[in-house]
Amino acid sequence: MIIGIPKEIKTDEFRVGITPSGVRELCKRGHTLLVEANAGVGSGFFDEEYVEAGASIIATPEEVYSSSEMVMKVKEPIEVEYARLKEGQILFTYLHLAADKELTEVLCQKRITALAYETLKIGRRLPLLEPMSEIAGRMATLFGAVHLGRYNGGSGRLLGGAVGVERNRVVILGAGVAGKSAADAAAGLGAEVTMLDINTERLTYLRDVMPANVTMLYSTHDSILNSIKNADLVVGTVLLPGAKAPKLVTKEMLSDMKKGSVIVDVSIDQGGCFETSHATTHSHPTFEIDGIVHYCVANMPGMYPRTSTIALTNATMPYASMIASTPLHLLLADEVYRGALNTYNGMVTNEAVALAHGMTYKADV
């Protein structure tokens, strides 16, 4: 199969869909790789490395898209890329369609076979979301701590405190991969950490493996409200695979929070779990509402593209190889790939996406 790797053009996005090492593995399996010129530079991978691995360097994104049967990316296509998508093409990337009706409609109109990293599921795991969730979770604590600084609009509290000074409090909504990573980082800095989730099995497991300064609570409206009242940093990592994130903290609830505290919404790709959230960029990462600093960068791992690209390629490679090597009707008979499928032959094939946009859902393909 001919696989195209375009350069990512979303604001402040420096990751790339595959490393030269990943290219080499796919070429060994008989596939043709077309990489847009300078696509990997932001991640520290140069054209000559891709050529050495077996890829052809293509001058323009239009040629990459038009010549490829399958396109591998990191982020969802943005408006300027819609026209480049070729009818009937396979698209393998993060899509987050529940938060983007326009893109959903474009993929249907162009009859794109869209397979989303974030809805590919094995058991209860989301293996293609996990590496980015781990990175984003750690970043949430680190950047939350930075924005608690007075010069960044925060309360001026050092996360973890100091000798003779009380510890600061971190509340984490969601106890998945991102939530645990955020908690690990916050606990390591010495903060008092509270994690909230509705999965009691997960909370029990984390109670047994997390340090003593991490507390587990069952997530309800009241437990969230009581927790955020005294929080210095609140991290939202809630995920409903393929669906919009639930709004767990309303604008009204902000009035109960301490002025100068910080919210980090890791769930912003799926619409965010704070009612007051809207997507921001690394260039302009924060805004303030009612005295609360909001950090809502929609591509957080893009801050560390080298690490993120390598981690993502490690995760996606086996699935990309299978997609490129298997006839589509056989591929989609596998429930793993069927779960990753979001649009196919002009229809929405993910129920949560269809529900989010009031579109028709097609269960069978």
Short mmCIF file of C-alpha atoms in Angstrom, two decimals:
data_model
loop_
_atom_site.label_atom_id
_atom_site.label_comp_id
_atom_site.label_asym_id
_atom_site.label_seq_id
_atom_site.Cartn_x
_atom_site.Cartn_y
_atom_site.Cartn_z
CA MET A 1 0.00 0.00 0.00
CA ILE A 2 1.10 3.59 -0.62
CA ILE A 3 1.17 5.41 2.73
CA GLY A 4 1.48 9.19 2.92
CA ILE A 5 2.92 11.14 5.86
CA PRO A 6 2.06 14.85 5.53
CA LYS A 7 3.58 17.57 7.66
CA GLU A 8 1.39 18.57 10.60
CA ILE A 9 0.17 22.15 10.21
CA LYS A 10 -2.06 22.66 13.22
CA THR A 11 -0.86 25.63 15.30
CA ASP A 12 2.20 24.78 17.42
CA GLU A 13 2.20 21.14 16.32
CA PHE A 14 5.68 19.71 15.75
CA ARG A 15 5.02 15.99 15.95
CA VAL A 16 5.01 13.81 12.84
CA GLY A 17 2.99 10.70 12.02
CA ILE A 18 5.92 8.28 12.00
CA THR A 19 9.63 8.08 12.77
CA PRO A 20 12.28 6.96 10.25
CA SER A 21 12.48 3.71 12.20
CA GLY A 22 8.75 3.18 11.66
CA VAL A 23 9.19 3.91 7.95
CA ARG A 24 11.88 1.26 7.74
CA GLU A 25 9.60 -1.36 9.32
CA LEU A 26 6.73 -0.60 6.93
CA CYS A 27 9.04 -0.60 3.90
CA LYS A 28 10.36 -4.01 4.96
CA ARG A 29 6.77 -5.24 4.75
CA GLY A 30 6.53 -4.10 1.14
CA HIS A 31 4.74 -0.78 1.56
CA THR A 32 5.62 2.50 -0.18
CA LEU A 33 6.12 5.51 2.13
CA LEU A 34 5.71 9.08 0.88
CA VAL A 35 6.90 11.68 3.40
CA GLU A 36 6.32 15.39 2.88
CA ALA A 37 9.52 17.43 2.82
CA ASN A 38 10.56 18.58 6.31
CA ALA A 39 7.64 16.76 7.92
CA GLY A 40 9.82 15.43 10.73
CA VAL A 41 12.07 18.42 11.37
CA GLY A 42 10.04 19.62 14.36
CA SER A 43 10.61 16.26 16.03
CA GLY A 44 14.30 16.17 15.16
CA PHE A 45 13.97 13.78 12.21
CA PHE A 46 15.37 14.96 8.89
CA ASP A 47 14.54 14.11 5.28
CA GLU A 48 17.80 12.22 4.72
CA GLU A 49 16.91 9.88 7.61
CA TYR A 50 13.58 9.08 5.99
CA VAL A 51 15.25 8.49 2.61
CA GLU A 52 17.79 6.19 4.23
CA ALA A 53 14.90 4.28 5.83
CA GLY A 54 13.28 3.77 2.40
CA ALA A 55 10.81 6.64 2.02
CA SER A 56 10.42 9.04 -0.88
CA ILE A 57 10.41 12.74 -0.01
CA ILE A 58 7.49 14.62 -1.60
CA ALA A 59 7.63 18.38 -2.10
CA THR A 60 3.99 19.34 -1.49
CA PRO A 61 1.18 18.16 0.79
CA GLU A 62 -1.21 18.06 -2.17
CA GLU A 63 0.98 15.44 -3.85
CA VAL A 64 1.28 13.41 -0.66
CA TYR A 65 -2.50 13.22 -0.28
CA SER A 66 -3.27 12.66 -3.97
CA SER A 67 -0.71 9.86 -4.33
CA SER A 68 -1.54 7.96 -1.13
CA GLU A 69 -4.02 5.19 -0.49
CA MET A 70 -3.63 5.67 3.24
CA VAL A 71 -2.64 8.79 5.18
CA MET A 72 -1.06 8.60 8.64
CA LYS A 73 -1.08 11.72 10.78
CA VAL A 74 -0.96 12.86 14.39
CA LYS A 75 -3.76 15.41 14.55
CA GLU A 76 -7.09 15.59 12.78
CA PRO A 77 -7.14 17.39 9.42
CA ILE A 78 -7.85 21.10 9.68
CA GLU A 79 -9.88 23.14 7.20
CA VAL A 80 -7.09 23.77 4.69
CA GLU A 81 -6.51 20.01 4.47
CA TYR A 82 -10.12 19.04 3.74
CA ALA A 83 -9.75 19.59 -0.01
CA ARG A 84 -6.60 17.45 -0.06
CA LEU A 85 -8.36 14.33 1.19
CA LYS A 86 -8.97 11.91 -1.64
CA GLU A 87 -12.29 10.13 -2.04
CA GLY A 88 -12.22 6.65 -0.53
CA GLN A 89 -8.86 7.18 1.21
CA ILE A 90 -7.92 5.54 4.51
CA LEU A 91 -7.10 8.05 7.25
CA PHE A 92 -5.36 6.85 10.43
CA THR A 93 -4.86 9.55 13.07
CA TYR A 94 -6.29 11.15 16.21
CA LEU A 95 -9.70 12.45 15.14
CA HIS A 96 -11.79 13.46 18.19
CA LEU A 97 -14.82 13.78 15.92
CA ALA A 98 -17.36 14.22 18.72
CA ALA A 99 -15.98 17.75 19.12
CA ASP A 100 -15.88 18.53 15.37
CA LYS A 101 -19.06 18.21 13.33
CA GLU A 102 -17.65 19.94 10.25
CA LEU A 103 -14.80 17.46 9.91
CA THR A 104 -17.21 14.57 10.48
CA GLU A 105 -19.36 15.80 7.60
CA VAL A 106 -16.32 16.23 5.33
CA LEU A 107 -15.14 12.69 6.02
CA CYS A 108 -18.61 11.38 5.20
CA GLN A 109 -18.90 13.46 2.02
CA LYS A 110 -15.52 12.17 0.80
CA ARG A 111 -16.33 8.60 1.87
CA ILE A 112 -13.15 8.45 3.92
CA THR A 113 -12.39 5.27 5.86
CA ALA A 114 -11.42 7.11 9.05
CA LEU A 115 -9.77 5.06 11.78
CA ALA A 116 -9.20 7.00 15.00
CA TYR A 117 -6.32 6.29 17.34
CA GLU A 118 -8.44 7.29 20.33
CA THR A 119 -11.26 4.77 19.74
CA LEU A 120 -9.11 1.72 18.97
CA LYS A 121 -9.79 -0.45 21.98
CA ILE A 122 -8.46 -3.75 23.30
CA GLY A 123 -10.47 -4.90 26.28
CA ARG A 124 -10.65 -1.81 28.48
CA ARG A 125 -7.42 -0.35 27.14
CA LEU A 126 -6.99 2.38 24.55
CA PRO A 127 -3.44 1.48 23.46
CA LEU A 128 -2.98 4.31 20.94
CA LEU A 129 -4.19 6.95 23.39
CA GLU A 130 -2.13 5.72 26.33
CA PRO A 131 1.31 7.08 25.35
CA MET A 132 -0.03 10.59 24.72
CA SER A 133 -2.19 10.40 27.86
CA GLU A 134 0.87 9.54 29.92
CA ILE A 135 2.77 12.52 28.54
CA ALA A 136 -0.19 14.91 28.85
CA GLY A 137 -0.81 13.81 32.44
CA ARG A 138 2.72 14.59 33.50
CA MET A 139 2.60 17.88 31.64
CA ALA A 140 -0.68 18.81 33.34
CA THR A 141 0.98 18.81 36.74
CA LEU A 142 4.17 20.49 35.55
CA PHE A 143 2.46 23.28 33.64
CA GLY A 144 -0.21 23.65 36.30
CA ALA A 145 2.60 24.20 38.81
CA VAL A 146 4.25 26.78 36.53
CA HIS A 147 1.01 28.71 36.12
CA LEU A 148 0.46 28.83 39.86
CA GLY A 149 3.37 31.27 39.73
CA ARG A 150 2.39 34.84 40.43
CA TYR A 151 3.92 36.11 37.18
CA ASN A 152 1.71 33.67 35.27
CA GLY A 153 -1.50 34.83 36.93
CA GLY A 154 -1.60 32.21 39.68
CA SER A 155 -1.80 32.45 43.44
CA GLY A 156 1.96 32.39 43.95
CA ARG A 157 1.97 29.01 45.69
CA LEU A 158 4.78 26.56 45.01
CA LEU A 159 3.28 23.14 44.42
CA GLY A 160 4.46 20.91 47.26
CA GLY A 161 5.31 23.88 49.48
CA ALA A 162 8.54 24.06 51.48
CA VAL A 163 9.80 23.23 54.98
CA GLY A 164 7.41 24.75 57.49
CA VAL A 165 4.86 25.64 54.81
CA GLU A 166 1.66 23.68 54.16
CA ARG A 167 1.47 21.45 51.12
CA ASN A 168 -0.67 22.55 48.22
CA ARG A 169 -3.67 20.54 47.09
CA VAL A 170 -4.15 18.94 43.68
CA VAL A 171 -7.47 17.47 42.53
CA ILE A 172 -7.52 15.12 39.56
CA LEU A 173 -10.78 14.27 37.80
CA GLY A 174 -10.41 10.86 36.18
CA ALA A 175 -8.14 8.00 37.24
CA GLY A 176 -7.09 6.62 33.86
CA VAL A 177 -3.61 6.77 32.33
CA ALA A 178 -3.49 10.58 32.19
CA GLY A 179 -4.93 10.93 35.68
CA LYS A 180 -2.43 8.51 37.19
CA SER A 181 0.47 10.24 35.43
CA ALA A 182 -0.69 13.61 36.74
CA ALA A 183 -1.04 12.16 40.24
CA ASP A 184 2.40 10.54 40.12
CA ALA A 185 3.97 13.88 39.20
CA ALA A 186 2.01 15.86 41.81
CA ALA A 187 2.68 13.34 44.57
CA GLY A 188 6.37 13.33 43.67
CA LEU A 189 6.46 17.10 44.11
CA GLY A 190 4.99 16.69 47.58
CA ALA A 191 1.43 17.91 47.02
CA GLU A 192 -1.66 16.51 48.70
CA VAL A 193 -3.46 14.76 45.85
CA THR A 194 -7.09 13.69 45.52
CA MET A 195 -8.20 11.52 42.59
CA LEU A 196 -11.88 11.14 41.65
CA ASP A 197 -13.42 8.51 39.40
CA ILE A 198 -16.57 6.39 39.10
CA ASN A 199 -14.64 3.17 38.51
CA THR A 200 -14.31 1.67 41.99
CA GLU A 201 -12.15 -1.18 40.71
CA ARG A 202 -9.65 1.34 39.34
CA LEU A 203 -9.75 3.38 42.57
CA THR A 204 -9.07 0.24 44.61
CA TYR A 205 -6.07 -0.61 42.46
CA LEU A 206 -4.66 2.92 42.69
CA ARG A 207 -5.18 3.02 46.45
CA ASP A 208 -2.84 0.04 46.70
CA VAL A 209 -0.10 1.35 44.38
CA MET A 210 -0.07 5.13 44.88
CA PRO A 211 1.88 6.93 47.63
CA ALA A 212 0.29 7.86 50.95
CA ASN A 213 -0.24 11.49 49.91
CA VAL A 214 -2.77 10.40 47.23
CA THR A 215 -6.40 9.93 48.29
CA MET A 216 -9.13 8.22 46.23
CA LEU A 217 -12.75 9.45 46.13
CA TYR A 218 -15.79 8.23 44.26
CA SER A 219 -16.79 10.95 41.81
CA THR A 220 -20.11 12.71 42.42
CA HIS A 221 -21.19 16.33 42.04
CA ASP A 222 -20.79 16.87 45.78
CA SER A 223 -17.40 15.16 46.06
CA ILE A 224 -16.08 17.20 43.13
CA LEU A 225 -17.41 20.47 44.55
CA ASN A 226 -16.04 19.82 48.03
CA SER A 227 -12.66 18.84 46.59
CA ILE A 228 -12.14 21.80 44.28
CA LYS A 229 -13.04 24.34 47.00
CA ASN A 230 -9.63 23.89 48.60
CA ALA A 231 -7.66 22.95 45.50
CA ASP A 232 -4.72 24.92 44.16
CA LEU A 233 -4.62 22.88 40.95
CA VAL A 234 -7.47 20.94 39.32
CA VAL A 235 -6.64 18.59 36.44
CA GLY A 236 -9.42 17.21 34.23
CA THR A 237 -8.60 13.93 32.48
CA VAL A 238 -12.05 12.42 32.04
CA LEU A 239 -12.56 10.34 28.90
CA LEU A 240 -15.59 8.68 27.32
CA PRO A 241 -14.05 6.97 24.26
CA GLY A 242 -15.21 8.71 21.10
CA ALA A 243 -17.75 10.88 22.93
CA LYS A 244 -17.74 14.43 24.22
CA ALA A 245 -16.29 14.78 27.69
CA PRO A 246 -18.89 15.38 30.42
CA LYS A 247 -18.90 18.87 31.97
CA LEU A 248 -18.00 18.00 35.55
CA VAL A 249 -17.18 21.52 36.73
CA THR A 250 -19.67 24.26 35.84
CA LYS A 251 -19.04 27.99 35.65
CA GLU A 252 -21.06 28.44 38.82
CA MET A 253 -18.70 26.10 40.67
CA LEU A 254 -15.72 28.35 39.87
CA SER A 255 -16.99 30.84 42.44
CA ASP A 256 -16.27 28.27 45.15
CA MET A 257 -12.64 27.86 44.08
CA LYS A 258 -9.73 29.87 45.47
CA LYS A 259 -8.73 32.87 43.38
CA GLY A 260 -5.48 32.25 41.56
CA SER A 261 -5.94 28.50 41.43
CA VAL A 262 -5.32 26.73 38.13
CA ILE A 263 -7.39 24.42 35.95
CA VAL A 264 -5.70 22.16 33.38
CA ASP A 265 -8.18 20.54 30.98
CA VAL A 266 -6.49 17.51 29.44
CA SER A 267 -9.91 16.48 28.06
CA ILE A 268 -10.12 19.55 25.81
CA ASP A 269 -9.62 17.47 22.62
CA GLN A 270 -13.00 15.92 23.39
CA GLY A 271 -14.63 19.25 24.24
CA GLY A 272 -13.29 19.61 27.78
CA CYS A 273 -14.67 18.59 31.17
CA PHE A 274 -14.90 22.14 32.52
CA GLU A 275 -17.85 24.21 31.28
CA THR A 276 -15.64 27.28 30.94
CA SER A 277 -12.93 25.59 28.85
CA HIS A 278 -12.10 26.42 25.25
CA ALA A 279 -9.12 25.19 23.27
CA THR A 280 -5.88 27.17 23.48
CA THR A 281 -2.43 26.83 21.90
CA HIS A 282 1.11 26.53 23.23
CA SER A 283 1.74 30.11 22.07
CA HIS A 284 -1.22 31.41 24.10
CA PRO A 285 -1.95 28.60 26.56
CA THR A 286 -4.08 30.23 29.25
CA PHE A 287 -7.00 32.51 29.95
CA GLU A 288 -8.71 33.61 33.15
CA ILE A 289 -12.35 33.37 34.17
CA ASP A 290 -13.56 34.51 37.60
CA GLY A 291 -10.00 34.63 38.89
CA ILE A 292 -9.24 31.03 37.87
CA VAL A 293 -6.40 30.39 35.40
CA HIS A 294 -7.42 27.94 32.65
CA TYR A 295 -4.78 25.95 30.72
CA CYS A 296 -6.56 24.23 27.81
CA VAL A 297 -3.94 23.43 25.16
CA ALA A 298 -5.48 20.98 22.69
CA ASN A 299 -2.23 19.24 21.71
CA MET A 300 -0.27 19.17 24.94
CA PRO A 301 2.23 16.43 23.93
CA GLY A 302 3.18 18.60 20.95
CA MET A 303 5.33 20.57 23.39
CA TYR A 304 7.70 17.59 23.46
CA PRO A 305 7.50 16.32 19.88
CA ARG A 306 10.61 14.13 19.91
CA THR A 307 9.44 12.05 22.87
CA SER A 308 5.83 12.08 21.72
CA THR A 309 6.54 11.02 18.12
CA ILE A 310 8.70 8.09 19.20
CA ALA A 311 6.15 6.96 21.78
CA LEU A 312 3.29 7.29 19.30
CA THR A 313 5.10 5.38 16.55
CA ASN A 314 5.91 2.57 18.98
CA ALA A 315 2.20 2.25 19.69
CA THR A 316 0.77 2.68 16.19
CA MET A 317 3.21 0.60 14.15
CA PRO A 318 1.60 -2.87 14.58
CA TYR A 319 -1.84 -1.47 13.74
CA ALA A 320 -0.65 0.62 10.79
CA SER A 321 1.05 -2.46 9.37
CA MET A 322 -2.12 -4.53 9.74
CA ILE A 323 -4.33 -1.84 8.16
CA ALA A 324 -1.97 -1.50 5.19
CA SER A 325 -1.65 -5.26 4.68
CA THR A 326 -5.23 -6.49 5.13
CA PRO A 327 -8.16 -6.23 2.70
CA LEU A 328 -10.63 -3.75 4.15
CA HIS A 329 -13.55 -6.19 4.44
CA LEU A 330 -11.39 -8.57 6.47
CA LEU A 331 -9.88 -5.79 8.56
CA LEU A 332 -13.28 -4.43 9.59
CA ALA A 333 -14.49 -7.87 10.57
CA ASP A 334 -12.04 -7.57 13.48
CA GLU A 335 -13.73 -5.84 16.43
CA VAL A 336 -10.52 -3.94 17.30
CA TYR A 337 -10.43 -2.16 13.93
CA ARG A 338 -14.20 -1.88 13.80
CA GLY A 339 -14.00 0.02 17.07
CA ALA A 340 -11.41 2.37 15.58
CA LEU A 341 -13.63 3.06 12.56
CA ASN A 342 -15.42 6.42 12.81
CA THR A 343 -16.62 6.98 9.24
CA TYR A 344 -16.92 4.61 6.31
CA ASN A 345 -18.55 4.76 2.88
CA GLY A 346 -20.25 8.06 3.67
CA MET A 347 -21.68 7.08 7.06
CA VAL A 348 -20.78 7.65 10.71
CA THR A 349 -19.80 4.31 12.19
CA ASN A 350 -19.11 5.41 15.77
CA GLU A 351 -22.26 5.67 17.87
CA ALA A 352 -20.91 8.31 20.25
CA VAL A 353 -19.91 10.58 17.35
CA ALA A 354 -23.30 10.17 15.67
CA LEU A 355 -25.07 10.97 18.94
CA ALA A 356 -22.92 14.07 19.52
CA HIS A 357 -23.89 15.53 16.14
CA GLY A 358 -27.42 14.16 15.67
CA MET A 359 -26.26 12.16 12.66
CA THR A 360 -27.31 8.71 11.49
CA TYR A 361 -25.29 5.88 12.98
CA LYS A 362 -24.48 2.84 10.87
CA ALA A 363 -23.67 -0.20 12.98
CA ASP A 364 -22.87 -2.63 10.16
CA VAL A 365 -20.27 -2.05 7.45
#
